Short mmCIF file of C-alpha atoms and ligand atoms in Angstrom, two decimals:
data_model
loop_
_atom_site.label_atom_id
_atom_site.label_comp_id
_atom_site.label_asym_id
_atom_site.label_seq_id
_atom_site.Cartn_x
_atom_site.Cartn_y
_atom_site.Cartn_z
CA MET A 4 108.15 121.90 104.12
CA LYS A 5 111.41 121.12 102.34
CA ASN A 6 110.68 120.28 98.78
CA THR A 7 113.91 118.97 97.36
CA HIS A 8 113.78 119.58 93.66
CA HIS A 9 114.26 116.44 91.62
CA ASP A 10 115.50 116.52 88.04
CA ILE A 11 112.93 114.50 86.17
CA PRO A 12 114.36 113.23 82.87
CA PRO A 13 112.52 114.98 79.99
CA ALA A 14 111.84 111.59 78.39
CA LEU A 15 109.98 110.56 81.55
CA ALA A 16 107.96 113.78 81.70
CA GLN A 17 107.01 113.16 78.07
CA ALA A 18 106.09 109.52 78.77
CA LEU A 19 103.83 110.63 81.63
CA ARG A 20 102.14 113.28 79.45
CA GLN A 21 101.46 110.71 76.74
CA ALA A 22 100.58 107.72 78.92
CA ARG A 23 97.05 106.34 78.65
CA ARG A 24 97.07 103.45 81.11
CA VAL A 25 99.19 104.10 84.24
CA VAL A 26 99.80 101.84 87.24
CA VAL A 27 101.02 103.15 90.59
CA PHE A 28 102.33 100.22 92.66
CA THR A 29 103.21 101.13 96.26
CA GLY A 30 104.84 99.68 99.36
CA ALA A 31 105.42 100.85 102.91
CA GLY A 32 107.83 103.60 101.80
CA VAL A 33 104.96 105.71 100.42
CA SER A 34 103.58 105.96 103.98
CA ALA A 35 106.96 106.58 105.61
CA GLU A 36 106.56 110.36 105.54
CA SER A 37 103.21 110.01 107.26
CA GLY A 38 105.13 108.61 110.20
CA ILE A 39 104.18 104.98 109.56
CA ALA A 40 107.19 102.72 110.10
CA THR A 41 108.04 100.75 106.98
CA PHE A 42 107.46 97.03 107.15
CA ARG A 43 111.04 96.02 107.70
CA ASP A 44 111.52 98.59 110.41
CA ALA A 45 107.94 98.38 111.72
CA LEU A 46 109.40 96.68 114.75
CA THR A 47 110.71 99.73 116.56
CA GLY A 48 111.18 99.84 120.29
CA LEU A 49 109.97 96.80 122.19
CA TRP A 50 108.98 95.09 119.00
CA SER A 51 112.60 94.99 117.91
CA ARG A 52 112.95 91.62 119.60
CA PHE A 53 110.55 90.23 116.97
CA ASP A 54 110.98 89.71 113.27
CA ALA A 55 108.07 91.24 111.28
CA GLN A 56 108.14 88.31 108.92
CA ALA A 57 107.80 85.94 111.84
CA LEU A 58 104.91 87.89 113.39
CA ALA A 59 102.97 88.31 110.11
CA THR A 60 102.13 84.60 109.86
CA PRO A 61 99.19 82.32 110.76
CA GLU A 62 101.59 80.25 112.86
CA ALA A 63 102.50 83.25 115.05
CA PHE A 64 98.81 84.08 115.54
CA ALA A 65 97.96 80.47 116.44
CA ALA A 66 100.89 80.29 118.87
CA ASP A 67 100.31 83.66 120.57
CA PRO A 68 97.24 85.58 119.38
CA ASP A 69 97.69 88.29 122.03
CA ILE A 70 101.15 89.42 120.86
CA VAL A 71 100.09 89.41 117.18
CA TRP A 72 96.78 91.20 117.83
CA GLY A 73 98.67 93.69 120.06
CA TRP A 74 101.13 94.40 117.21
CA TYR A 75 98.37 95.03 114.70
CA GLU A 76 96.40 97.23 117.14
CA TRP A 77 99.62 99.23 117.73
CA ARG A 78 99.98 99.65 113.95
CA ARG A 79 96.28 100.51 113.55
CA ALA A 80 96.62 103.20 116.24
CA GLN A 81 99.59 104.63 114.28
CA VAL A 82 97.60 104.68 111.03
CA LEU A 83 94.53 106.28 112.64
CA ARG A 84 96.74 109.07 114.00
CA ALA A 85 98.60 109.53 110.71
CA ALA A 86 97.67 111.76 107.78
CA PRO A 87 98.28 111.13 104.08
CA ASN A 88 101.47 112.82 102.82
CA ALA A 89 102.35 114.69 99.61
CA ALA A 90 103.07 111.40 97.83
CA HIS A 91 99.56 110.03 98.54
CA ARG A 92 98.09 113.39 97.45
CA ALA A 93 100.13 113.51 94.21
CA ILE A 94 99.03 109.94 93.39
CA ALA A 95 95.39 110.88 94.05
CA ASP A 96 95.91 113.97 91.83
CA LEU A 97 97.38 111.90 89.01
CA ALA A 98 93.95 110.29 88.50
CA ARG A 99 92.72 113.70 87.21
CA HIS A 100 95.42 113.88 84.54
CA VAL A 101 95.72 110.43 82.97
CA PRO A 102 92.93 108.56 81.16
CA GLU A 103 93.30 105.40 83.27
CA LEU A 104 95.08 105.04 86.62
CA ALA A 105 95.27 101.87 88.73
CA VAL A 106 96.56 102.27 92.30
CA ILE A 107 97.80 98.90 93.57
CA THR A 108 99.21 98.79 97.08
CA GLN A 109 100.95 96.23 99.30
CA ASN A 110 100.12 98.47 102.28
CA VAL A 111 97.43 97.63 104.80
CA ASP A 112 96.82 101.28 105.72
CA ASP A 113 94.06 103.43 104.13
CA LEU A 114 96.15 106.52 103.42
CA HIS A 115 95.69 106.30 99.62
CA GLU A 116 91.91 106.32 100.13
CA ARG A 117 92.12 109.17 102.66
CA ALA A 118 94.21 111.20 100.16
CA GLY A 119 91.38 110.82 97.63
CA SER A 120 92.42 107.90 95.43
CA PRO A 121 88.99 106.61 94.34
CA CYS A 122 89.82 102.96 93.74
CA VAL A 123 92.71 101.23 95.51
CA THR A 124 93.60 97.54 95.07
CA HIS A 125 94.95 96.06 98.33
CA LEU A 126 97.09 93.02 97.51
CA HIS A 127 97.83 92.27 101.18
CA GLY A 128 94.51 93.21 102.78
CA SER A 129 93.73 95.96 105.25
CA LEU A 130 94.17 96.78 108.93
CA HIS A 131 90.59 98.06 108.87
CA ALA A 132 88.83 94.79 107.99
CA PRO A 133 89.13 92.34 110.92
CA ARG A 134 87.55 88.94 110.37
CA CYS A 135 87.00 85.72 112.27
CA SER A 136 90.04 83.39 112.20
CA ARG A 137 87.69 80.39 111.84
CA CYS A 138 84.45 81.32 110.00
CA ALA A 139 85.99 84.38 108.24
CA SER A 140 82.90 86.49 108.97
CA PRO A 141 83.69 90.23 109.03
CA GLN A 142 83.93 91.58 112.58
CA ALA A 143 83.88 95.01 114.20
CA PHE A 144 86.65 96.42 116.38
CA ALA A 145 85.91 96.47 120.11
CA VAL A 146 87.31 100.03 120.17
CA ASP A 147 87.31 102.36 117.17
CA VAL A 148 90.63 104.00 118.05
CA PRO A 149 92.76 101.90 120.36
CA ASP A 150 94.52 104.09 122.91
CA GLU A 151 98.14 104.19 121.78
CA PRO A 152 99.16 100.76 123.06
CA GLU A 153 102.82 100.97 123.96
CA ALA A 154 104.81 98.89 121.54
CA GLY A 155 105.02 95.31 122.74
CA ARG A 156 101.75 95.22 124.71
CA ARG A 157 99.77 92.00 124.43
CA ILE A 158 96.08 92.50 123.64
CA THR A 159 93.65 89.58 123.63
CA PRO A 160 91.75 89.59 120.31
CA PRO A 161 87.95 89.85 120.58
CA ALA A 162 85.86 86.69 120.07
CA CYS A 163 83.92 86.24 116.83
CA THR A 164 80.27 87.27 117.34
CA ALA A 165 79.16 84.26 115.24
CA CYS A 166 81.32 81.37 116.40
CA GLY A 167 83.44 82.62 119.31
CA ALA A 168 86.84 81.99 117.65
CA PRO A 169 89.51 84.72 117.96
CA VAL A 170 89.17 87.66 115.55
CA ARG A 171 92.25 88.18 113.31
CA PRO A 172 93.55 91.18 111.33
CA GLY A 173 92.17 91.44 107.77
CA VAL A 174 95.67 91.20 106.25
CA VAL A 175 97.40 88.57 104.07
CA TRP A 176 100.10 86.80 106.11
CA PHE A 177 103.18 85.06 104.74
CA GLY A 178 102.18 81.67 103.37
CA GLU A 179 98.61 82.89 102.70
CA SER A 180 97.20 83.47 99.22
CA LEU A 181 96.48 86.96 98.01
CA PRO A 182 92.79 87.82 97.52
CA ALA A 183 91.99 86.36 94.06
CA GLN A 184 90.05 89.40 92.80
CA ALA A 185 92.77 91.84 93.88
CA TRP A 186 95.53 89.74 92.32
CA ASN A 187 93.66 89.28 89.03
CA ASP A 188 92.92 93.02 88.82
CA ALA A 189 96.59 93.78 89.51
CA LEU A 190 97.79 91.29 86.88
CA ARG A 191 95.50 92.76 84.23
CA ALA A 192 96.51 96.34 85.08
CA ALA A 193 100.26 95.56 85.06
CA GLN A 194 100.17 93.58 81.81
CA GLY A 195 98.10 96.23 80.01
CA CYS A 196 99.72 99.48 81.13
CA ASP A 197 102.10 101.82 79.26
CA LEU A 198 103.70 103.23 82.41
CA LEU A 199 104.20 101.70 85.88
CA PHE A 200 105.57 103.50 88.95
CA SER A 201 107.00 101.28 91.71
CA ILE A 202 107.07 103.52 94.79
CA GLY A 203 108.49 102.76 98.23
CA THR A 204 108.84 99.02 98.07
CA SER A 205 111.86 96.82 98.71
CA SER A 206 110.63 94.57 95.86
CA LEU A 207 111.30 91.47 97.98
CA VAL A 208 107.83 90.00 98.54
CA TYR A 209 106.18 87.75 95.96
CA PRO A 210 103.99 87.49 94.00
CA ALA A 211 103.51 91.32 94.35
CA ALA A 212 107.12 92.00 93.30
CA GLU A 213 106.35 90.33 89.95
CA LEU A 214 104.09 93.20 88.85
CA PRO A 215 106.81 95.61 87.58
CA ARG A 216 108.43 92.78 85.65
CA LEU A 217 105.10 91.87 84.06
CA ALA A 218 104.65 95.51 83.05
CA LEU A 219 108.13 95.47 81.47
CA ALA A 220 107.24 92.28 79.58
CA GLY A 221 104.15 94.07 78.31
CA GLY A 222 106.31 96.87 76.89
CA ALA A 223 105.62 99.45 79.61
CA THR A 224 108.05 102.07 80.88
CA VAL A 225 108.90 101.20 84.50
CA VAL A 226 109.92 103.92 86.96
CA GLN A 227 111.12 103.30 90.51
CA VAL A 228 110.87 105.88 93.30
CA ASN A 229 112.97 104.89 96.32
CA PRO A 230 115.81 106.54 98.29
CA ALA A 231 117.59 103.17 98.26
CA ALA A 232 118.45 100.57 95.64
CA THR A 233 116.26 97.47 95.27
CA PRO A 234 116.40 94.34 93.06
CA LEU A 235 114.23 96.24 90.57
CA ASP A 236 116.99 98.81 89.86
CA ALA A 237 118.52 96.77 87.06
CA GLN A 238 115.26 96.49 85.10
CA ALA A 239 113.67 99.88 85.77
CA HIS A 240 113.98 102.45 82.94
CA HIS A 241 114.25 105.25 85.53
CA ASN A 242 115.39 105.06 89.16
CA LEU A 243 114.38 108.29 90.92
CA ARG A 244 116.52 108.29 94.08
CA GLY A 245 114.48 110.15 96.62
CA ALA A 246 111.61 110.23 99.07
CA ALA A 247 108.19 109.72 97.49
CA ALA A 248 106.76 112.88 99.10
CA ASP A 249 109.49 114.91 97.34
CA VAL A 250 109.66 113.09 94.03
CA MET A 251 105.96 112.59 93.23
CA PRO A 252 104.95 116.30 93.25
CA CYS A 253 108.04 117.08 91.10
CA LEU A 254 107.05 114.32 88.71
CA LEU A 255 103.55 115.70 88.20
CA ALA A 256 104.89 119.25 87.83
CA SER A 257 107.43 118.07 85.21
CA ALA A 258 104.53 116.77 83.09
CA GLY A 259 102.58 120.01 83.51
CA PHE A 260 100.17 118.27 85.92
CA GLY A 261 101.06 120.62 88.81
CA GLU A 262 98.68 121.44 91.65
CA ASP A 263 97.00 124.32 89.87
CA SER A 264 96.58 122.65 86.49
C1 BV8 B 307 102.20 83.46 98.99
C2 BV8 B 307 100.66 92.19 105.09
C3 BV8 B 307 101.78 81.21 98.65
C4 BV8 B 307 100.81 91.87 106.52
C5 BV8 B 307 102.62 91.33 103.92
C6 BV8 B 307 111.13 82.25 98.71
C7 BV8 B 307 111.27 82.90 97.49
C8 BV8 B 307 110.22 83.64 96.94
C9 BV8 B 307 109.02 83.75 97.63
C10 BV8 B 307 108.89 83.10 98.85
C11 BV8 B 307 109.94 82.36 99.39
N1 BV8 B 307 109.51 81.87 100.57
C12 BV8 B 307 108.24 82.28 100.79
C13 BV8 B 307 107.84 83.00 99.74
C14 BV8 B 307 106.53 83.60 99.55
C15 BV8 B 307 106.39 84.85 100.38
C16 BV8 B 307 107.53 85.82 100.10
O1 BV8 B 307 107.52 86.50 99.09
N2 BV8 B 307 108.50 85.89 101.02
C17 BV8 B 307 109.62 86.80 100.79
C18 BV8 B 307 109.97 87.49 102.10
C19 BV8 B 307 110.77 86.02 100.23
N3 BV8 B 307 105.15 85.43 99.95
C20 BV8 B 307 104.02 85.04 100.54
O2 BV8 B 307 103.96 84.28 101.47
C21 BV8 B 307 102.74 85.58 99.91
N4 BV8 B 307 101.86 84.50 99.72
O3 BV8 B 307 103.22 83.38 98.36
O4 BV8 B 307 101.30 82.46 99.06
C22 BV8 B 307 100.59 80.49 98.22
C23 BV8 B 307 100.37 80.37 96.86
C24 BV8 B 307 99.28 79.66 96.46
C25 BV8 B 307 98.42 79.11 97.39
C26 BV8 B 307 98.65 79.27 98.76
C27 BV8 B 307 99.73 79.98 99.18
C28 BV8 B 307 102.07 86.57 100.84
C29 BV8 B 307 102.95 87.77 101.05
C30 BV8 B 307 102.17 88.83 101.83
C31 BV8 B 307 102.72 88.95 103.22
N5 BV8 B 307 102.10 90.11 103.89
N6 BV8 B 307 101.98 92.34 104.48
C32 BV8 B 307 101.35 93.05 107.29
O5 BV8 B 307 101.47 94.16 106.75
O6 BV8 B 307 101.64 92.82 108.48
S1 BV8 B 307 104.08 91.62 103.13
C33 BV8 B 307 104.99 92.94 103.84
O7 BV8 B 307 106.16 93.03 103.06
C34 BV8 B 307 104.45 94.32 103.67
O8 BV8 B 307 103.13 94.46 103.97
C35 BV8 B 307 104.69 94.64 102.25
O9 BV8 B 307 103.54 94.29 101.58
C36 BV8 B 307 105.79 93.69 101.88
C37 BV8 B 307 106.96 94.38 101.29
O10 BV8 B 307 107.34 95.35 102.18
P1 BV8 B 307 107.48 96.85 101.57
O11 BV8 B 307 106.14 97.42 101.39
O12 BV8 B 307 108.37 96.81 100.40
O13 BV8 B 307 108.16 97.58 102.77
P2 BV8 B 307 109.67 97.41 103.19
O14 BV8 B 307 109.78 97.88 104.59
O15 BV8 B 307 110.17 96.05 102.82
O16 BV8 B 307 110.44 98.43 102.22
C38 BV8 B 307 110.16 99.81 102.30
C39 BV8 B 307 110.85 100.44 101.11
O17 BV8 B 307 110.52 101.82 101.13
C40 BV8 B 307 112.36 100.32 101.18
O18 BV8 B 307 112.84 99.95 99.89
C41 BV8 B 307 112.81 101.76 101.52
O19 BV8 B 307 114.05 102.08 100.89
C42 BV8 B 307 111.71 102.56 100.90
N7 BV8 B 307 111.48 103.87 101.52
C43 BV8 B 307 111.73 104.26 102.81
N8 BV8 B 307 111.35 105.56 102.96
C44 BV8 B 307 110.85 105.97 101.75
C45 BV8 B 307 110.93 104.90 100.85
N9 BV8 B 307 110.51 104.99 99.57
C46 BV8 B 307 110.02 106.18 99.17
N10 BV8 B 307 109.89 107.25 99.98
C47 BV8 B 307 110.31 107.19 101.27
N11 BV8 B 307 110.21 108.27 102.07
ZN1 ZN B 308 83.61 83.01 113.56
#
């Protein structure tokens, strides 16, 4: 496993050692090395004729539930076959070394939980919590692990066991409000932390993209981990240019929080 060494600025290693309240804020990039396509390139293969932003909307589901449900079942199959990567494991490890750690994710996969993070705040819901599109009652999947639907296959969503309406994915679509509890918890964590890591997100989607700026306003040190530049670059105190699965283990090691400690 290549483990590109990353030079972690000593000031950052020191800040991590001294931090009391840490926030780890993640996007699709943290799951990239688990083989999960990031959101903006989630439409590989046959999906490429669709725009993710257009598919992840209530309007798309109302217009063509089979194509939307098929897309989410394809993504769920990917997640169920994926394993957490070194970034998820380092983030889970971090909880053992800092007094308070809040893991806040925009992702709808459960890889943080499967890596051992005890408490994860999902701002945009979860692939694993289908609910009725009309009465919102929680529903079960017809099949636990969908056979790998080839990208682009239409799948008719199951009918709600209570009212018969189509079951929808348990995610937050564009134009939909974030779960109030999750958003309030995230606001409180961001405004009260001393150190926030923004990992693997293009920082384009609101209100989630506000969180690093709120942490800055609260006097926190903000660190970005991303192989590419994002709108957050200008405000972040540190921009660690690299893949999360490489950078995060180096980060913990730099603070003396390595695997064996
Ligand atoms: C709301 C769940 C209103 C579904 C998602 C104009 C201006 C400002 C805002 C708006 C606007 N028009 C509309 C809005 C609001 C809109 C919005 O922000 N639009 C954007 C596009 C402009 N927001 C909303 O609609 C939100 N709701 O505002 O409600 C409201 C208010 C009150 C009352 C009623 C209503 C809801 C937004 C949630 C949408 N759902 N996901 C699903 O997953 O299908 S968002 C979707 O994009 C993703 O799930 C993710 O959460 C989000 C951001 O994507 P990223 O996670 O950042 O992934 P991306 O692919 O973009 O980037 C990956 C990054 O990883 C890249 O930077 C890459 O360089 C990096 N990377 C790659 N490999 C690695 C890596 N990093 C590290 N390591 C690697 N190896
Ligand atoms: Zn129902």
